[in-house]
Coordinates of C-alpha atoms and ligand atoms in Angstrom, one line a residue:
M167 CA -1.5 -19.3 -16.2
N168 CA -4.8 -17.7 -17.2
F169 CA -6.6 -15.3 -15.5
G170 CA -9.4 -14.8 -18.0
K171 CA -10.6 -11.8 -19.7
D172 CA -11.7 -9.7 -16.8
F173 CA -9.0 -10.1 -14.9
L174 CA -7.5 -6.5 -14.5
W175 CA -4.0 -5.4 -15.1
G176 CA -2.0 -2.6 -13.7
V177 CA 0.7 -1.0 -11.9
A178 CA 0.5 1.0 -9.3
T179 CA 2.9 4.0 -7.8
A180 CA 2.6 6.8 -5.2
S181 CA 2.7 10.6 -5.0
Y182 CA 5.6 11.5 -2.9
Q183 CA 7.3 8.4 -4.5
I184 CA 7.3 9.6 -7.9
E185 CA 6.1 13.1 -8.1
G186 CA 8.8 15.1 -7.0
A187 CA 8.0 19.1 -7.3
T188 CA 7.6 19.6 -3.7
D189 CA 7.5 22.8 -3.7
V190 CA 6.1 24.4 -6.5
D191 CA 2.4 25.8 -7.1
G192 CA 2.1 26.0 -3.8
K193 CA 2.8 22.5 -2.1
Q194 CA 3.4 21.8 1.3
E195 CA 6.1 20.2 3.6
T196 CA 5.2 16.8 4.5
V197 CA 6.2 14.3 7.2
W198 CA 8.8 12.9 4.4
D199 CA 9.9 15.7 3.3
D200 CA 10.8 16.4 7.1
F201 CA 12.2 13.2 7.9
C202 CA 14.4 13.1 4.7
L203 CA 15.3 16.8 4.9
Q204 CA 16.0 17.6 8.3
S205 CA 15.9 15.1 10.4
R206 CA 18.2 12.9 7.4
K207 CA 16.9 9.4 8.4
S208 CA 16.3 8.6 4.5
I209 CA 19.9 7.2 3.1
D210 CA 18.8 9.9 0.7
H211 CA 18.7 13.2 2.4
F212 CA 16.9 14.9 -0.4
G213 CA 13.7 12.5 0.0
G214 CA 11.3 13.1 -3.1
T215 CA 12.1 17.0 -4.2
V216 CA 12.9 15.3 -7.8
A217 CA 12.3 12.0 -7.5
C218 CA 11.0 10.8 -11.1
D219 CA 9.5 14.1 -11.5
H220 CA 6.5 13.0 -12.7
Y221 CA 4.7 16.2 -11.7
H222 CA 6.4 17.3 -15.7
R223 CA 6.8 14.3 -17.2
Y224 CA 3.2 12.6 -16.7
K225 CA 2.6 12.7 -20.0
E226 CA 5.5 10.4 -21.2
D227 CA 4.4 7.9 -17.9
V228 CA 1.6 7.7 -18.7
E229 CA 2.5 6.8 -22.3
L230 CA 4.6 3.9 -21.2
M231 CA 1.4 2.6 -19.5
K232 CA -0.2 2.7 -22.9
N233 CA 2.0 0.9 -24.4
L234 CA 2.1 -1.2 -22.0
G235 CA -1.4 -2.3 -22.2
V236 CA -2.5 -2.1 -18.6
Q237 CA -5.8 -1.2 -18.4
V238 CA -5.6 0.2 -14.1
Y239 CA -3.5 2.4 -12.9
R240 CA -3.8 2.8 -9.0
F241 CA -1.8 5.8 -8.2
S242 CA -2.1 8.2 -5.2
T243 CA -2.6 11.7 -4.8
A244 CA -1.0 14.1 -2.0
M245 CA -3.0 15.7 0.2
S246 CA -0.6 18.8 0.7
R247 CA -0.6 20.0 -3.0
V248 CA -4.2 20.0 -2.6
L249 CA -5.2 21.3 0.6
T250 CA -2.8 23.8 2.4
Y251 CA -3.1 25.1 6.2
D252 CA -1.7 27.8 7.9
N253 CA -0.2 27.4 11.1
S254 CA -2.0 29.8 13.8
Y255 CA -5.6 27.0 13.7
G256 CA -5.8 28.2 17.9
N257 CA -9.2 26.7 19.2
T258 CA -10.5 27.3 15.6
G259 CA -9.6 23.6 14.4
V260 CA -7.8 23.1 11.5
K261 CA -9.2 25.0 8.7
P262 CA -7.2 24.5 5.5
A263 CA -7.6 26.2 2.3
V264 CA -7.8 24.5 -1.4
N265 CA -4.8 25.0 -3.4
Q266 CA -6.7 25.2 -7.3
K267 CA -3.1 24.8 -8.4
G268 CA -2.7 21.4 -6.7
L269 CA -5.9 19.8 -8.4
D270 CA -4.9 21.4 -11.9
F271 CA -2.5 18.8 -12.0
Y272 CA -4.9 15.5 -11.0
D273 CA -7.1 17.2 -13.8
R274 CA -4.1 16.8 -16.0
L275 CA -3.3 13.7 -14.9
I276 CA -6.4 11.6 -14.6
D277 CA -7.5 12.9 -18.2
C278 CA -4.6 12.1 -19.7
V279 CA -4.8 8.7 -18.2
L280 CA -8.7 8.0 -19.6
E281 CA -7.4 9.3 -23.1
A282 CA -5.1 6.5 -22.9
D283 CA -7.9 4.5 -22.4
I284 CA -6.8 3.5 -18.4
D285 CA -9.1 3.6 -15.6
P286 CA -7.8 5.4 -12.6
W287 CA -8.1 3.7 -9.1
M288 CA -7.3 6.8 -6.6
T289 CA -5.6 6.1 -3.1
L290 CA -6.2 9.4 -0.9
Y291 CA -3.2 8.7 1.4
H292 CA -0.1 6.7 1.2
W293 CA 1.7 8.4 3.8
D294 CA 2.3 12.0 2.7
L295 CA 0.2 13.6 5.5
P296 CA 0.9 17.3 5.5
L297 CA 3.6 18.3 8.0
E298 CA 1.3 21.0 9.6
L299 CA -1.4 18.2 10.6
E300 CA 1.7 16.2 12.4
R301 CA 2.5 19.2 14.4
M302 CA -1.5 18.7 15.6
G303 CA -0.6 14.7 16.6
G304 CA -0.9 13.6 13.4
F305 CA -2.8 9.9 13.9
R306 CA -2.4 10.2 17.3
N307 CA -4.9 12.8 17.5
R308 CA -8.5 12.0 16.9
E309 CA -9.6 14.8 15.4
I310 CA -7.4 13.1 12.1
M311 CA -10.9 11.3 10.9
Y312 CA -12.0 14.6 10.5
W313 CA -8.9 15.9 8.5
L314 CA -8.7 13.0 5.8
A315 CA -12.7 13.4 5.7
D316 CA -12.7 16.4 4.4
Y317 CA -9.9 16.0 2.2
A318 CA -12.0 12.9 0.8
D319 CA -14.6 15.5 0.3
L320 CA -12.4 17.6 -1.8
M321 CA -11.5 14.6 -3.9
T322 CA -14.2 12.9 -4.7
R323 CA -16.8 16.2 -5.4
H324 CA -13.5 17.3 -8.0
F325 CA -13.0 14.1 -9.4
G326 CA -15.8 12.0 -8.4
D327 CA -17.2 12.3 -12.4
R328 CA -13.9 10.7 -13.8
V329 CA -12.8 8.1 -11.0
K330 CA -15.0 5.9 -9.2
H331 CA -12.5 3.5 -8.0
F332 CA -11.2 4.5 -4.5
M333 CA -8.5 2.7 -1.5
T334 CA -8.9 5.1 1.6
L335 CA -5.6 4.4 3.3
N336 CA -2.4 2.2 2.0
E337 CA -0.8 0.1 4.5
M338 CA -2.1 0.9 7.8
P339 CA 0.6 -1.2 9.3
C340 CA 3.1 0.6 7.9
I341 CA 1.7 4.1 8.7
L342 CA 2.2 2.9 12.3
G343 CA 5.9 2.3 11.4
G344 CA 5.9 5.8 11.3
Y345 CA 5.6 5.2 15.1
Q346 CA 8.1 2.4 15.2
G347 CA 10.7 5.3 14.1
W348 CA 11.3 3.4 10.8
M349 CA 8.9 6.0 8.7
A350 CA 8.5 9.4 8.7
P351 CA 7.3 10.9 11.3
G352 CA 10.5 9.4 13.0
L353 CA 8.7 9.1 16.4
T354 CA 9.0 6.0 18.9
I355 CA 5.9 5.4 21.4
N356 CA 4.0 2.9 23.2
L357 CA 2.0 0.3 23.2
R358 CA -1.1 1.8 24.5
E359 CA -0.4 4.6 22.2
Y360 CA -0.1 2.2 18.9
L361 CA -3.3 0.8 19.5
N362 CA -4.9 4.5 19.8
I363 CA -3.0 5.0 16.3
I364 CA -4.8 2.1 14.9
H365 CA -8.0 2.9 16.1
N366 CA -7.7 6.4 14.9
M367 CA -6.6 4.8 11.3
L368 CA -9.4 2.9 11.5
L369 CA -12.2 5.3 12.0
C370 CA -10.3 7.4 9.3
H371 CA -11.0 4.9 6.6
G372 CA -14.4 4.7 8.0
N373 CA -15.0 8.3 8.0
M374 CA -13.4 8.4 4.8
T375 CA -15.2 5.6 3.1
K376 CA -18.4 7.6 4.5
V377 CA -18.0 10.6 2.5
I378 CA -16.8 9.0 -0.7
R379 CA -20.0 6.7 -0.8
A380 CA -21.8 10.3 -0.2
N381 CA -20.1 11.8 -3.0
V382 CA -19.8 8.9 -5.4
Q383 CA -22.8 6.8 -5.5
D384 CA -21.3 4.6 -8.5
S385 CA -17.8 3.9 -6.5
K386 CA -15.9 1.0 -5.8
I387 CA -14.3 1.1 -2.2
G388 CA -11.5 -0.4 -0.9
F389 CA -8.1 0.1 1.0
A390 CA -5.0 -1.4 0.6
H391 CA -3.5 -3.5 3.1
C392 CA -0.1 -5.1 4.0
G393 CA 1.9 -7.7 6.2
L394 CA 3.5 -10.4 6.3
A395 CA 1.9 -13.2 4.1
P396 CA 2.3 -16.2 5.4
F397 CA 1.8 -19.9 4.1
P398 CA 2.0 -23.6 4.2
A399 CA 5.1 -25.2 4.8
S400 CA 4.9 -28.1 2.7
E401 CA 1.4 -29.1 0.9
K402 CA 1.1 -32.1 3.0
P403 CA -2.5 -31.8 5.3
E404 CA -1.3 -31.0 8.5
D405 CA 1.3 -28.3 7.5
I406 CA -2.2 -26.4 5.4
A407 CA -3.9 -26.9 8.8
A408 CA -1.3 -25.6 10.8
F409 CA -1.0 -22.4 8.5
N410 CA -5.2 -22.1 8.8
R411 CA -4.7 -22.0 12.5
A412 CA -1.7 -19.8 12.6
M413 CA -4.0 -17.3 10.5
D414 CA -6.8 -18.1 12.5
C415 CA -4.7 -17.2 15.9
L416 CA -4.0 -13.2 16.6
E417 CA -0.4 -13.9 18.1
S418 CA 1.1 -16.2 15.4
A419 CA 3.4 -13.2 14.0
P420 CA 7.2 -15.1 14.2
A421 CA 9.3 -13.5 16.3
D422 CA 12.2 -11.6 14.4
Y423 CA 9.4 -9.6 12.6
A424 CA 8.4 -8.6 16.5
P425 CA 11.5 -5.9 17.2
Q426 CA 9.8 -4.0 19.5
E427 CA 7.0 -4.6 22.0
G428 CA 3.4 -5.3 20.3
S429 CA 5.3 -4.4 16.8
G430 CA 5.2 -8.0 15.3
L431 CA 1.5 -8.7 16.0
F432 CA 0.2 -5.8 14.0
F433 CA 3.3 -6.1 11.0
G434 CA 3.4 -9.2 11.4
S435 CA 0.7 -12.1 10.0
S436 CA -1.9 -10.4 11.8
L437 CA -4.6 -9.4 9.6
Q438 CA -7.7 -9.9 12.1
Y439 CA -6.5 -6.8 14.4
Y440 CA -7.4 -4.5 11.7
C441 CA -9.8 -6.4 9.5
D442 CA -12.2 -7.8 11.7
P443 CA -12.8 -4.1 12.6
I444 CA -13.5 -2.7 9.0
Y445 CA -15.1 -6.0 7.9
K446 CA -17.0 -7.5 10.9
G447 CA -17.2 -4.3 12.8
E448 CA -15.3 -5.7 15.9
Y449 CA -12.2 -6.1 17.1
P450 CA -10.8 -10.1 17.8
A451 CA -12.0 -10.8 21.2
K452 CA -8.6 -12.0 22.0
A453 CA -7.3 -8.9 21.6
F454 CA -9.4 -7.5 24.9
E455 CA -7.6 -10.8 26.4
I456 CA -3.9 -9.7 25.6
F457 CA -3.9 -6.0 26.0
K458 CA -6.5 -5.6 28.7
D459 CA -6.8 -1.9 30.0
K460 CA -4.1 -0.9 26.9
M461 CA -7.2 -1.4 24.5
P462 CA -8.1 1.9 22.8
L463 CA -11.5 3.8 24.0
I464 CA -14.0 2.9 22.2
K465 CA -16.6 5.6 21.5
D466 CA -20.8 5.1 20.6
G467 CA -21.0 4.9 17.4
D468 CA -16.9 4.1 16.5
M469 CA -17.3 0.5 15.3
E470 CA -20.7 1.2 13.2
L471 CA -18.1 4.2 11.2
I472 CA -15.6 1.6 10.9
S473 CA -16.6 -1.1 9.2
E474 CA -19.0 1.2 6.3
E475 CA -19.3 -1.5 3.0
L476 CA -16.8 -1.8 1.1
D477 CA -16.8 -3.5 -2.2
F478 CA -13.4 -4.6 -2.3
H479 CA -10.3 -5.8 -0.5
G480 CA -7.1 -4.4 -1.4
Q481 CA -3.8 -6.1 -0.5
N482 CA -0.1 -5.7 -1.2
V483 CA 2.1 -8.6 -0.8
Y484 CA 5.6 -8.4 -1.1
Q485 CA 7.3 -12.0 1.7
G486 CA 5.6 -14.1 4.2
C487 CA 7.1 -17.2 5.8
P488 CA 6.4 -21.0 6.3
I489 CA 4.3 -22.2 9.0
A490 CA 4.7 -25.8 9.6
A491 CA 2.5 -28.4 11.8
G492 CA 3.3 -28.5 15.7
S493 CA 4.7 -26.4 18.2
A494 CA 8.8 -26.7 17.5
D495 CA 10.0 -24.0 20.0
G496 CA 7.5 -24.4 22.3
K497 CA 6.6 -20.8 22.1
S498 CA 3.3 -21.6 20.5
S499 CA 0.3 -23.9 21.9
E500 CA -1.7 -23.5 18.8
G501 CA 0.3 -26.2 17.1
F502 CA 1.6 -24.7 14.4
H503 CA 5.1 -22.4 13.7
N504 CA 7.3 -20.8 11.3
I505 CA 10.2 -22.0 10.0
P506 CA 12.6 -19.9 10.0
F507 CA 14.9 -19.4 6.6
G508 CA 18.0 -20.9 6.2
Q509 CA 21.2 -19.0 5.8
G510 CA 22.1 -17.8 2.0
K511 CA 18.0 -17.9 1.1
D512 CA 16.5 -16.4 -1.6
I513 CA 16.1 -12.8 -1.8
T514 CA 15.6 -9.7 -3.2
A515 CA 17.4 -6.2 -3.1
A516 CA 15.5 -5.2 -0.3
K517 CA 16.8 -8.8 1.5
W518 CA 13.2 -9.7 1.7
P519 CA 13.1 -13.5 1.0
I520 CA 11.3 -14.3 -2.1
T521 CA 8.0 -16.5 -1.2
P522 CA 5.9 -16.7 -3.9
K523 CA 3.5 -19.0 -2.6
S524 CA 2.2 -15.9 -0.5
L525 CA 0.2 -14.9 -3.1
N526 CA -1.8 -18.6 -2.6
Y527 CA -3.4 -19.7 0.4
F528 CA -2.9 -16.3 2.3
I529 CA -5.0 -14.7 -0.6
E530 CA -7.8 -17.0 -0.2
Y531 CA -7.8 -17.3 3.7
I532 CA -8.4 -13.5 3.2
Y533 CA -11.1 -14.4 0.7
N534 CA -12.5 -17.0 2.7
R535 CA -12.6 -14.9 5.9
Y536 CA -13.9 -11.9 4.8
K537 CA -15.9 -12.6 1.0
K538 CA -14.7 -9.2 -1.0
P539 CA -13.4 -9.2 -4.1
V540 CA -9.6 -9.8 -3.7
Y541 CA -7.1 -6.9 -6.1
I542 CA -3.5 -7.4 -5.5
T543 CA -3.0 -4.1 -5.1
E544 CA 0.9 -4.3 -4.9
N545 CA 3.4 -6.7 -5.8
G546 CA 7.3 -6.9 -7.1
C547 CA 10.9 -6.7 -6.1
S548 CA 13.5 -4.6 -6.2
G549 CA 16.9 -5.1 -7.3
A550 CA 20.2 -3.2 -8.3
D551 CA 19.0 -2.8 -11.8
L552 CA 21.5 -0.6 -14.9
V553 CA 21.3 0.2 -18.1
C554 CA 23.7 -2.0 -19.9
L555 CA 26.4 -1.5 -22.7
D556 CA 23.2 -3.0 -25.2
G557 CA 21.0 -0.1 -23.8
K558 CA 18.6 -2.9 -22.4
V559 CA 17.7 -3.5 -18.6
H560 CA 18.5 -7.3 -18.0
D561 CA 16.1 -8.0 -15.1
E562 CA 15.5 -11.4 -15.8
Y563 CA 14.9 -11.9 -12.1
R564 CA 12.2 -9.7 -11.7
I565 CA 10.2 -11.5 -14.4
D566 CA 10.9 -14.6 -12.4
F567 CA 10.2 -13.3 -9.5
T568 CA 6.6 -11.9 -11.0
Q569 CA 6.0 -15.8 -12.8
R570 CA 6.3 -17.5 -9.4
Y571 CA 3.9 -14.8 -7.7
L572 CA 1.2 -15.0 -10.7
E573 CA 1.2 -18.9 -10.7
E574 CA 1.1 -19.4 -7.2
L575 CA -1.9 -16.4 -7.2
S576 CA -3.6 -18.3 -10.0
K577 CA -3.6 -21.6 -7.9
A578 CA -5.6 -19.7 -5.4
K579 CA -7.9 -18.3 -8.0
E580 CA -8.8 -22.1 -8.9
K581 CA -9.6 -23.2 -5.3
G582 CA -12.6 -20.4 -5.9
A583 CA -11.2 -17.2 -4.2
D584 CA -12.6 -14.3 -6.3
I585 CA -9.7 -12.4 -7.4
R586 CA -10.0 -9.3 -10.0
G587 CA -6.8 -7.8 -10.5
Y588 CA -3.7 -7.4 -9.9
F589 CA -1.2 -4.4 -9.9
H590 CA 2.7 -4.4 -9.9
W591 CA 4.5 -2.6 -7.9
S592 CA 6.0 -0.5 -9.8
L593 CA 6.0 1.0 -13.1
L594 CA 9.0 3.7 -12.5
D595 CA 11.7 2.7 -10.3
N596 CA 11.0 5.3 -7.7
F597 CA 12.0 7.1 -4.3
E598 CA 12.0 4.0 -1.6
W599 CA 11.6 5.9 1.5
K600 CA 14.1 5.2 4.1
S601 CA 15.8 2.7 1.6
G602 CA 16.4 6.1 -0.8
Y603 CA 16.9 5.5 -4.5
N604 CA 18.9 2.6 -3.2
E605 CA 16.4 -0.2 -4.2
R606 CA 14.8 -0.3 -7.6
F607 CA 11.3 -1.6 -8.3
G608 CA 9.9 -0.2 -11.6
I609 CA 9.8 -2.4 -14.7
V610 CA 11.0 0.8 -16.3
H611 CA 14.3 2.2 -15.1
V612 CA 14.7 6.1 -14.1
D613 CA 18.6 7.5 -14.5
Y614 CA 18.1 10.0 -12.0
Q615 CA 21.0 12.2 -13.5
T616 CA 18.4 12.8 -17.0
Q617 CA 15.2 11.4 -15.9
K618 CA 15.6 9.3 -19.0
R619 CA 13.0 6.1 -18.6
T620 CA 14.1 2.8 -20.1
P621 CA 11.8 -0.2 -20.0
K622 CA 13.1 -3.1 -18.6
E623 CA 13.4 -6.7 -20.1
S624 CA 10.4 -7.2 -17.2
Y625 CA 8.0 -4.4 -18.8
Y626 CA 8.6 -5.9 -22.3
W627 CA 7.0 -9.2 -20.0
Y628 CA 4.5 -8.0 -18.7
K629 CA 3.2 -6.5 -21.5
D630 CA 3.3 -10.2 -24.0
L631 CA 1.9 -11.5 -20.6
I632 CA -1.1 -8.7 -20.5
A633 CA -2.1 -9.3 -24.0
Q634 CA -2.1 -13.1 -24.0
N635 CA -4.4 -13.2 -20.9
R636 CA -6.4 -10.5 -22.7
K637 CA -7.2 -12.5 -25.8
Ligands
BGC986 C1 4.6 0.9 -0.5 C2 5.3 1.2 -1.3 C3 6.5 0.5 -1.1 C4 6.7 -0.5 -1.6 C5 8.0 -1.7 -1.5 C6 4.8 -1.4 -0.3 O1 4.7 -1.2 1.2 O2 3.0 0.8 -0.1 O3 5.1 2.3 -1.4 O4 7.7 1.5 -1.7 O5 5.8 -1.5 0.0 O6 8.5 -1.1 -0.5

């Protein structure tokens, strides 16, 4: 498994999941504070209030990355730290004030990362929308494209001298999850509104891209996408062909992942509903046939804005499903079907099936379809890790998981897909959204009572792997 010297190795985190300090230095509430503290919809009702206290302990965390040997660090910034909103907009629109103390924190963090000889890759939006903006309609309001672009403007003017890699939105299908009940803000809406929200998210992405490009001419811009990452059920040519047909088909999301009307399409294997507008400047024609008058209102100039040129594609990959030839259940007329996992399948603590091949065919497909350099912007697994009597965290299963996935990724690279880097999710155990602190995704264990960090065995394994590949 050799990815070559130019391949970038990194780790990824997100602001709300690690920073804590949710009410210090002028930071305002986000939809997640509301979802956890008021609505009590996460297992841990304090949400990210303390989390890993990264706000105060970032130096120790950067030191951990430095010792690990990563070249790149993907992190996100909290809009609610750098901008403050009052609730008296009236008809004057949203005019936030800049919170200097929030900018100061990211100055300290970024300078520290650079001093460690690590390149900071900034994600501008990883789900922590200021609550005041949700009160104004959040992603249901088309105006959000201006709110997020103003924030991108502030961040790129301020940090663009030191940060060159930017990602606009993290995982649009999961932002949509906030309107399917299982993520903040925890609302449920109908299909027409889903489609409208997706259009608004795409407009946010386009408008942010435009602003970043104008402010930082030598920037590299992308976004981090997600979704089930299917793979052929076997190496037989007919299954590989069936997989490709499934990927081409807008309705290929398996029914198990479609608990609500339309949601399977968006959370499932439908790459193209989100990505065709971005890379090709149009929604897939089939979408108009399926959704008819429920499709969003597309105004003049929307598609041009959405398809602002990008430099790379970021894909977060955790799991997928096997696709085989033939339509076994009679549900599909396209000559493919997904094979349900049997009982006792291999799973992670999140109960997600372990499907290493998701990093092979699916990534190759993305590259072939859009021809953009691909970075795996997240991949990893959760477990119930503990510090053992010998003081170590024996997470061999995570080493095994990562090795299996990376071996498949290397195959896609060998086949010619332009894959340029891998960010492990995550550096630290952290606040895992609805599942609270019960799932540990880190390669560094965090004792939430003492905030002690203990590198797990996977940390040392990843360190060796990076060192070998950089030789
Ligand atoms: C998200 C992370 C999350 C991870 C594991 C991704 O969907 O971007 O924030 O912690 O998956 O659930």
